[in-house]
Coordinates of C-alpha atoms in Angstrom, one line a residue:
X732 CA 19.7 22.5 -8.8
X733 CA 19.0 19.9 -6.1
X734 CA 19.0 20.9 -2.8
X735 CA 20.8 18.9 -0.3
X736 CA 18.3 16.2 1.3
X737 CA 19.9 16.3 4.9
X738 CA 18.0 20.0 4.9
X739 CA 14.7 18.2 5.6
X740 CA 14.1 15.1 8.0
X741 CA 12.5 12.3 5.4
X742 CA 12.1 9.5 6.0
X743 CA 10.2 6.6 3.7
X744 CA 9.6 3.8 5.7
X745 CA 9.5 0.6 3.5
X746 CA 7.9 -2.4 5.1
X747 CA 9.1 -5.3 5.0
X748 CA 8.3 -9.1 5.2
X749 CA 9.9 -11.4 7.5
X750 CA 10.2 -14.0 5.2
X751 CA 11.2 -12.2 2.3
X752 CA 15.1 -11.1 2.3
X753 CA 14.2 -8.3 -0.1
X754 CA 16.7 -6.1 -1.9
X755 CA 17.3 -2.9 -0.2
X756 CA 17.0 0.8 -1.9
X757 CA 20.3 2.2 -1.7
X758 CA 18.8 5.6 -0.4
X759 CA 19.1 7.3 3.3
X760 CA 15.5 8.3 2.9
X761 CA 14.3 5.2 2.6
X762 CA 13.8 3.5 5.8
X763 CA 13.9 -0.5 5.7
X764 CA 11.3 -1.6 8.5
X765 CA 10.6 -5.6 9.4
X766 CA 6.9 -5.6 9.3
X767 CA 6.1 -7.6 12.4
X768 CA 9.1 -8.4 14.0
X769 CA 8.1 -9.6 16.9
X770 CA 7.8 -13.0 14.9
X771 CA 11.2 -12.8 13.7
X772 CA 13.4 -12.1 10.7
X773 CA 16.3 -10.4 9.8
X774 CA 17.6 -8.9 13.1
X775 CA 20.0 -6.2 11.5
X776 CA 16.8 -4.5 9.5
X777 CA 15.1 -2.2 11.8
X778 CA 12.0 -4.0 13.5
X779 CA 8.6 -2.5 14.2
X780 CA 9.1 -4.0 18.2
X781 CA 10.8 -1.3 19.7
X782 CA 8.8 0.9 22.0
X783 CA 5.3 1.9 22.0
X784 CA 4.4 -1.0 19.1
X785 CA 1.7 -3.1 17.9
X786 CA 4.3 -5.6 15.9
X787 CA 1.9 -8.9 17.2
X788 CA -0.8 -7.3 15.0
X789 CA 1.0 -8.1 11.8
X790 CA -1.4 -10.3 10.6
X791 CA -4.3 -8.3 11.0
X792 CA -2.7 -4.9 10.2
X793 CA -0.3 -5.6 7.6
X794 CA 1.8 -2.4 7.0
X795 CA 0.0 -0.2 9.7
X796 CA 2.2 -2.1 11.9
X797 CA 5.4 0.1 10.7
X798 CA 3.2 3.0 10.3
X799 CA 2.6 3.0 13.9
X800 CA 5.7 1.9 15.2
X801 CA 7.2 5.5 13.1
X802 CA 4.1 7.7 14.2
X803 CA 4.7 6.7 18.0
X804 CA 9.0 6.2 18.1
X805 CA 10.5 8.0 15.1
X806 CA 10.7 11.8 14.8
X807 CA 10.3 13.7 11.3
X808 CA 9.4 16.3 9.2
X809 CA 8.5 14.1 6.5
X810 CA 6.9 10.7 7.0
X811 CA 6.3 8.3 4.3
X812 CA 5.4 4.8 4.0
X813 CA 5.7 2.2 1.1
X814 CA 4.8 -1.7 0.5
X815 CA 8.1 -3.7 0.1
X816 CA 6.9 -4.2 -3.5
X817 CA 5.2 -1.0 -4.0
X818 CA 7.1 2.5 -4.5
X819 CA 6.2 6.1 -5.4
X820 CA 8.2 6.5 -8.6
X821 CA 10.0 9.8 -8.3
X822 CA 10.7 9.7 -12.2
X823 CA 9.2 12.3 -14.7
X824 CA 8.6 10.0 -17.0
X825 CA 5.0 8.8 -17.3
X826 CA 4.4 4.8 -18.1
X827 CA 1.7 2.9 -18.8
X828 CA -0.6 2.0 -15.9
X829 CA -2.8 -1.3 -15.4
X830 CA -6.0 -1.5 -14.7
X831 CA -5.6 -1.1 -10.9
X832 CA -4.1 2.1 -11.2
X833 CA -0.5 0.4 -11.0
X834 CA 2.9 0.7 -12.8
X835 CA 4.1 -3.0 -13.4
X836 CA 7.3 -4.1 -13.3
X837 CA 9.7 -7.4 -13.5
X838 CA 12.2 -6.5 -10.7
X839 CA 13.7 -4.3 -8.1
X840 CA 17.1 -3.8 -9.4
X841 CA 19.5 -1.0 -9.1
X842 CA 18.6 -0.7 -12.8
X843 CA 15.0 -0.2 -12.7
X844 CA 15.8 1.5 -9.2
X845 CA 17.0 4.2 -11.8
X846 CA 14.4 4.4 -13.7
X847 CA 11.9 5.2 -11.2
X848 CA 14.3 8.0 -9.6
X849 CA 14.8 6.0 -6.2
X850 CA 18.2 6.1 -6.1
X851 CA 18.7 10.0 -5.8
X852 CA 18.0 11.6 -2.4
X853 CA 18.7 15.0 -3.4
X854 CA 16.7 14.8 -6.4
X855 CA 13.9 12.8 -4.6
X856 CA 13.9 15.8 -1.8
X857 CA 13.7 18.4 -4.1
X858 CA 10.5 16.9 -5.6
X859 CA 9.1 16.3 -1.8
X860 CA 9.8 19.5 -0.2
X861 CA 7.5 21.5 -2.1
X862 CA 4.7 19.7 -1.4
X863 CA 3.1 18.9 1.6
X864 CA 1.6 15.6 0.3
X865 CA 3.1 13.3 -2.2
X866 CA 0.5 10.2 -3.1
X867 CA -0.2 8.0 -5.4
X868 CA -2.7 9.3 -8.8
X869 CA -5.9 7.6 -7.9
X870 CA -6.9 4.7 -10.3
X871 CA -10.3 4.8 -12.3
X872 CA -12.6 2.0 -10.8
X873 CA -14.7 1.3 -13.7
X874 CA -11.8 -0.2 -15.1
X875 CA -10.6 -2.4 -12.1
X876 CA -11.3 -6.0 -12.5
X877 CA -13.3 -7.4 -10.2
X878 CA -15.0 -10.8 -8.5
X879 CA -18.3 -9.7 -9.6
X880 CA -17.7 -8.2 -12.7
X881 CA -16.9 -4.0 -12.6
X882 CA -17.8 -1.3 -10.8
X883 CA -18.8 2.2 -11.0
X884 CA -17.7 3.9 -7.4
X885 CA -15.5 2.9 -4.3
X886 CA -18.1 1.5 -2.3
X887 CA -19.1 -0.9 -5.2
X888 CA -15.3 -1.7 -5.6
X889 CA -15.1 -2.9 -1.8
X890 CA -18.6 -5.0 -1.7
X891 CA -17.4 -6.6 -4.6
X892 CA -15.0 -8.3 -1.6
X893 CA -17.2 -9.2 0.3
X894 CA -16.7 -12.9 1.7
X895 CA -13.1 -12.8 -0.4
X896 CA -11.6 -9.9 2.0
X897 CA -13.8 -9.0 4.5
X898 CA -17.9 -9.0 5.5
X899 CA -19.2 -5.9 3.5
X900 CA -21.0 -4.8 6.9
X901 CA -17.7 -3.9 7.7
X902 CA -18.3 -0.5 5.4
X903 CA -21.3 0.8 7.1
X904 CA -19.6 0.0 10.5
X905 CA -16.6 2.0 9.3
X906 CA -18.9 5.3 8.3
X907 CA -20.6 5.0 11.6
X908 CA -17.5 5.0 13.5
X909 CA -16.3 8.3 11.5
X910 CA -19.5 9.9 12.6
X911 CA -18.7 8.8 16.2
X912 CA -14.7 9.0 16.6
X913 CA -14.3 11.9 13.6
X914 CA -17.0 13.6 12.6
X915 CA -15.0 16.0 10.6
X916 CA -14.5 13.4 7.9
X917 CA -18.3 12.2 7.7
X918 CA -19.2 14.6 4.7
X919 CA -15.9 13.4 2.9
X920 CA -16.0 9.5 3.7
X921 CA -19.5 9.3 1.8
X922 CA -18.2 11.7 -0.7
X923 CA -15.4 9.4 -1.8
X924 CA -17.1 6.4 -1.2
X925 CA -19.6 7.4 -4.1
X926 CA -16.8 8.5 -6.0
X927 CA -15.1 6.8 -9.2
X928 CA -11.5 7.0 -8.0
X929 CA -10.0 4.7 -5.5
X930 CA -7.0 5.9 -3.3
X931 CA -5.2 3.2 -2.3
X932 CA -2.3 1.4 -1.6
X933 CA -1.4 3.3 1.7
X934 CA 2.0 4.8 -0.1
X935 CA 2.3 7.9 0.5
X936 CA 5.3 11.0 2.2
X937 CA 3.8 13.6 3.9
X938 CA 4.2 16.3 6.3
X939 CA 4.2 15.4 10.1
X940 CA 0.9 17.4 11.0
X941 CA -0.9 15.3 8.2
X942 CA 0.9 12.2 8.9
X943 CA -0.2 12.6 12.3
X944 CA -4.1 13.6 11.4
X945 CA -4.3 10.1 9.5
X946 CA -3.2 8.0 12.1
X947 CA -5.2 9.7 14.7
X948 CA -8.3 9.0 12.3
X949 CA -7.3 5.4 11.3
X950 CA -6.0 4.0 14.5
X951 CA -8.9 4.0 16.7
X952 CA -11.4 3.0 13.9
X953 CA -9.1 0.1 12.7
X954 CA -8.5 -0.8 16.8
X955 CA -12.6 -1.0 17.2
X956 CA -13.3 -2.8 14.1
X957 CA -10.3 -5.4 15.6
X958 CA -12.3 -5.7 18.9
X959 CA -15.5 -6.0 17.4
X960 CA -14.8 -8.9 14.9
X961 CA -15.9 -12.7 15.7
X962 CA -13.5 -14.1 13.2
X963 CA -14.5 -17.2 13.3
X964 CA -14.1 -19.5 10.4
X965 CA -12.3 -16.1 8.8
X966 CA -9.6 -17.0 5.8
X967 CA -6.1 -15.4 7.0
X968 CA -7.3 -12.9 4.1
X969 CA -10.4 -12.3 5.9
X970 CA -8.3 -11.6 9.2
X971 CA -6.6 -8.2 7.9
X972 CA -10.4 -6.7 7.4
X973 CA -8.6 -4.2 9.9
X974 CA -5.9 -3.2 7.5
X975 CA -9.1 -3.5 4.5
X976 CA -10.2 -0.9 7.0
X977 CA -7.0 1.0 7.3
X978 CA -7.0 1.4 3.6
X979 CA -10.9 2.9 3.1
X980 CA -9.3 5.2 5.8
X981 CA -6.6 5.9 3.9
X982 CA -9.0 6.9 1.0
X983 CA -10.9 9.0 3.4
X984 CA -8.4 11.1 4.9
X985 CA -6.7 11.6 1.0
X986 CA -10.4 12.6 -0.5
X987 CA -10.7 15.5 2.7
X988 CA -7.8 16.9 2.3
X989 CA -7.3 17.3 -1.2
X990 CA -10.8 18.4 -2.2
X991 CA -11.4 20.3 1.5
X992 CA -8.6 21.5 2.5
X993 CA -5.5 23.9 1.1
X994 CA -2.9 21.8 0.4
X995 CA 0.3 21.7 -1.7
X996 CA -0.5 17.7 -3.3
X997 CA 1.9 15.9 -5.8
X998 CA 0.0 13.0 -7.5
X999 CA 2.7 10.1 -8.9
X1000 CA 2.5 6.9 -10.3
X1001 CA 3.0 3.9 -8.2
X1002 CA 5.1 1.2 -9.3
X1003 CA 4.8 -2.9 -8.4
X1004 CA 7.5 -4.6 -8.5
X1005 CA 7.0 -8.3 -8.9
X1006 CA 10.0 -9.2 -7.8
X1007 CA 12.0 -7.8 -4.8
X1008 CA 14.4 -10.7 -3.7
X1009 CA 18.3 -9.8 -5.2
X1010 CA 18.9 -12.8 -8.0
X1011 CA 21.4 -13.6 -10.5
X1012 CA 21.2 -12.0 -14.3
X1013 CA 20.1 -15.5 -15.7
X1014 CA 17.3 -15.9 -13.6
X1015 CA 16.6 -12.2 -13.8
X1016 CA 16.1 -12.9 -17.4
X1017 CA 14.1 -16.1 -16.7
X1018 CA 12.0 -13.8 -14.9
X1019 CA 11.5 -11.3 -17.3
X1020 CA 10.4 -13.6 -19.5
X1021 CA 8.1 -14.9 -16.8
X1022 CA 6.6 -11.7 -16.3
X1023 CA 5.4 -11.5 -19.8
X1024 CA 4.3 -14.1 -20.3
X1025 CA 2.0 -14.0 -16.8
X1026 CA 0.6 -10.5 -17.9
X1027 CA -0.7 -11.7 -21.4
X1028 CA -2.2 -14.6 -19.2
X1029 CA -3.7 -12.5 -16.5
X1030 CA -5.1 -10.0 -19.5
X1031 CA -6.6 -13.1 -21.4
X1032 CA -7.6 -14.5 -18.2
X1033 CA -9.9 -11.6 -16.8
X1034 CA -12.9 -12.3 -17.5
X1035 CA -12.6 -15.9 -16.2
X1036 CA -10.9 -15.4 -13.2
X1037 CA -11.6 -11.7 -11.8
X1038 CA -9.4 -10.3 -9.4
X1039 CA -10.1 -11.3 -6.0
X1040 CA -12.2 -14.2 -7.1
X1041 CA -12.3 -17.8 -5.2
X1042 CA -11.9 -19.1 -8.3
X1043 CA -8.6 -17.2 -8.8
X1044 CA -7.1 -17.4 -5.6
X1045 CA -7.7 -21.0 -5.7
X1046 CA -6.0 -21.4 -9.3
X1047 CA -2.8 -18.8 -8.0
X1048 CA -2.5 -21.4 -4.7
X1049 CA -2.5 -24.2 -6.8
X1050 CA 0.4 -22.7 -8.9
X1051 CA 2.4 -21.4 -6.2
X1052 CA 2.8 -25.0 -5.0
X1053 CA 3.8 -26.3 -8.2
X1054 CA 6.1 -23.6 -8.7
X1055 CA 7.2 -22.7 -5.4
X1056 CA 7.1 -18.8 -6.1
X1057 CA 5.7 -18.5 -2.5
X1058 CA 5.3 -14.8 -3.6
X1059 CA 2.3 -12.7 -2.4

């Protein structure tokens, strides 16, 4: 039987884009948060601006702008944090997964809302409170498509970036800065870094003590890397290397405590949704259609255009202008 959600203070904070008027999960643990709102947006959703914030680092930090904003002004038992496109499916029904570990879908609509289980707080609670960790299952690299072809562990998976997402200097920078700021995760960090499972995404709901161990380990590294960077003649890609950052963290923290510590971990799919804005049936079906048709694309396209690749992010800007999908 369920047990009553309001037993336990969750709260999933979903970040949001300024620019994006994205449908809202009709769920009190869900938290709608404007990531960066000191630029602006959509005053009546919650902004990251209020108190002890780092909103102005939106374009360097992505997501970990909410995430701070929640570990610094919001009290909890339960923290959680999801992508305005990605969500933790709370359904027990397993689907297929891409080759990035992902759940693909068309929309965000109260209809696939249901079929990922984010509609139910009671029944979403009852699957949390168990646990003290609830995380994405972590994808296999060697089957992640890549600029350069595949890889074989996560350290591989993040050079294969290098000039496309950040300088792969970055990495050793970020190791050395574990050994200096938290030692306690040195032995781990290489660990997982010569693994052959990434932990990504930087979805997760856990308990306040963790919640609060992986921002005090990802904070200061990601604040130092910030400080350190001449980004000169960076992309605007290149210029989140701090949130890049923030997510090897997030891998980190994720490969200590599930294979060092004692805790109570739920491992569940993650879903993308390719579509987040609300929009009428007929173009829902349009986009549908869409959405098939770009996957057999993007499988038959692999091996010419690898994920992350300059000569893919040069064919995706060329086709958002002529289609104005100005989706990311």
């Amino acid at each position: 039987m369920p047990m009553p959600c309001n037993r336990y203070n969750i709260k999933i904070f979903v970040s949001r884009r300024i620019d994006v008027n994205s449908v809202a999960v009709d769920n009190p643990l869900y938290i709608p948060a404007r990531c960066g709102a000191f630029f602006g947006g959509d005053t009546a959703v919650q902004g990251d601006d209020a108190g002890d914030n780092i909103s102005q680092k939106r374009n360097s930090f992505c997501e970990f702008t909410v995430q701070y904003w929640a570990w610094k002004n919001v009290a909890a038992d339960y923290y959680g944090l999801c992508h305005y496109r990605r969500y933790l499916s709370f359904s027990e029904r397993k689907y297929r997964r891409d080759d990035r570990g992902l759940v693909p879908c068309a929309a965000l609509t109260p209809s696939t809302m249901r079929r990922f289980g984010l509609l139910d707080a009671e029944t979403m609670a009852a699957k949390i409170v168990p646990y003290d960790l609830v995380v994405p299952q972590p994808a296999p690299i060697e089957k992640m498509p890549l600029p350069q072809g595949r890889a074989k562990t996560v350290r591989q998976l993040w050079e294969a970036h290098d000039g496309i997402f950040f300088e792969k200097e970055v990495i050793d920078r970020t190791l050395l800065l574990i050994d200096e700021l938290a030692p306690e995760y040195s032995s781990s960090a290489r660990e997982y870094f010569a693994s052959g499972f990434h932990r990504g995404y930087n979805c997760y709901v856990m308990r306040r003590e963790l919640f609060d161990r992986l921002c005090r380990l990802q904070f200061p590294i990601m604040e130092t890397i910030e400080q350190e960077l001449d980004t000169t003649g960076y992309t605007d890609e290149m210029r989140r290397t701090p949130a890049y950052v923030g997510e090897m963290l997030f891998g980190v923290f994720l490969h200590h405590v599930i294979n060092h510590e004692f805790w109570r971990v739920s491992q569940r799919q993650l879903v993308l949704f390719e579509e987040t804005r609300k929009i009428n049936r007929l173009t829902l079906a349009r986009r549908y259609i869409s959405f098939g048709l770009e996957r057999m694309i993007r499988i038959a396209s692999k091996p010419f255009f690898p994920l992350g690749s300059k000569r893919r992010e040069a064919c995706k800007a060329v086709y958002y202008r002529m289609t104005k999908a100005g989706r990311k």
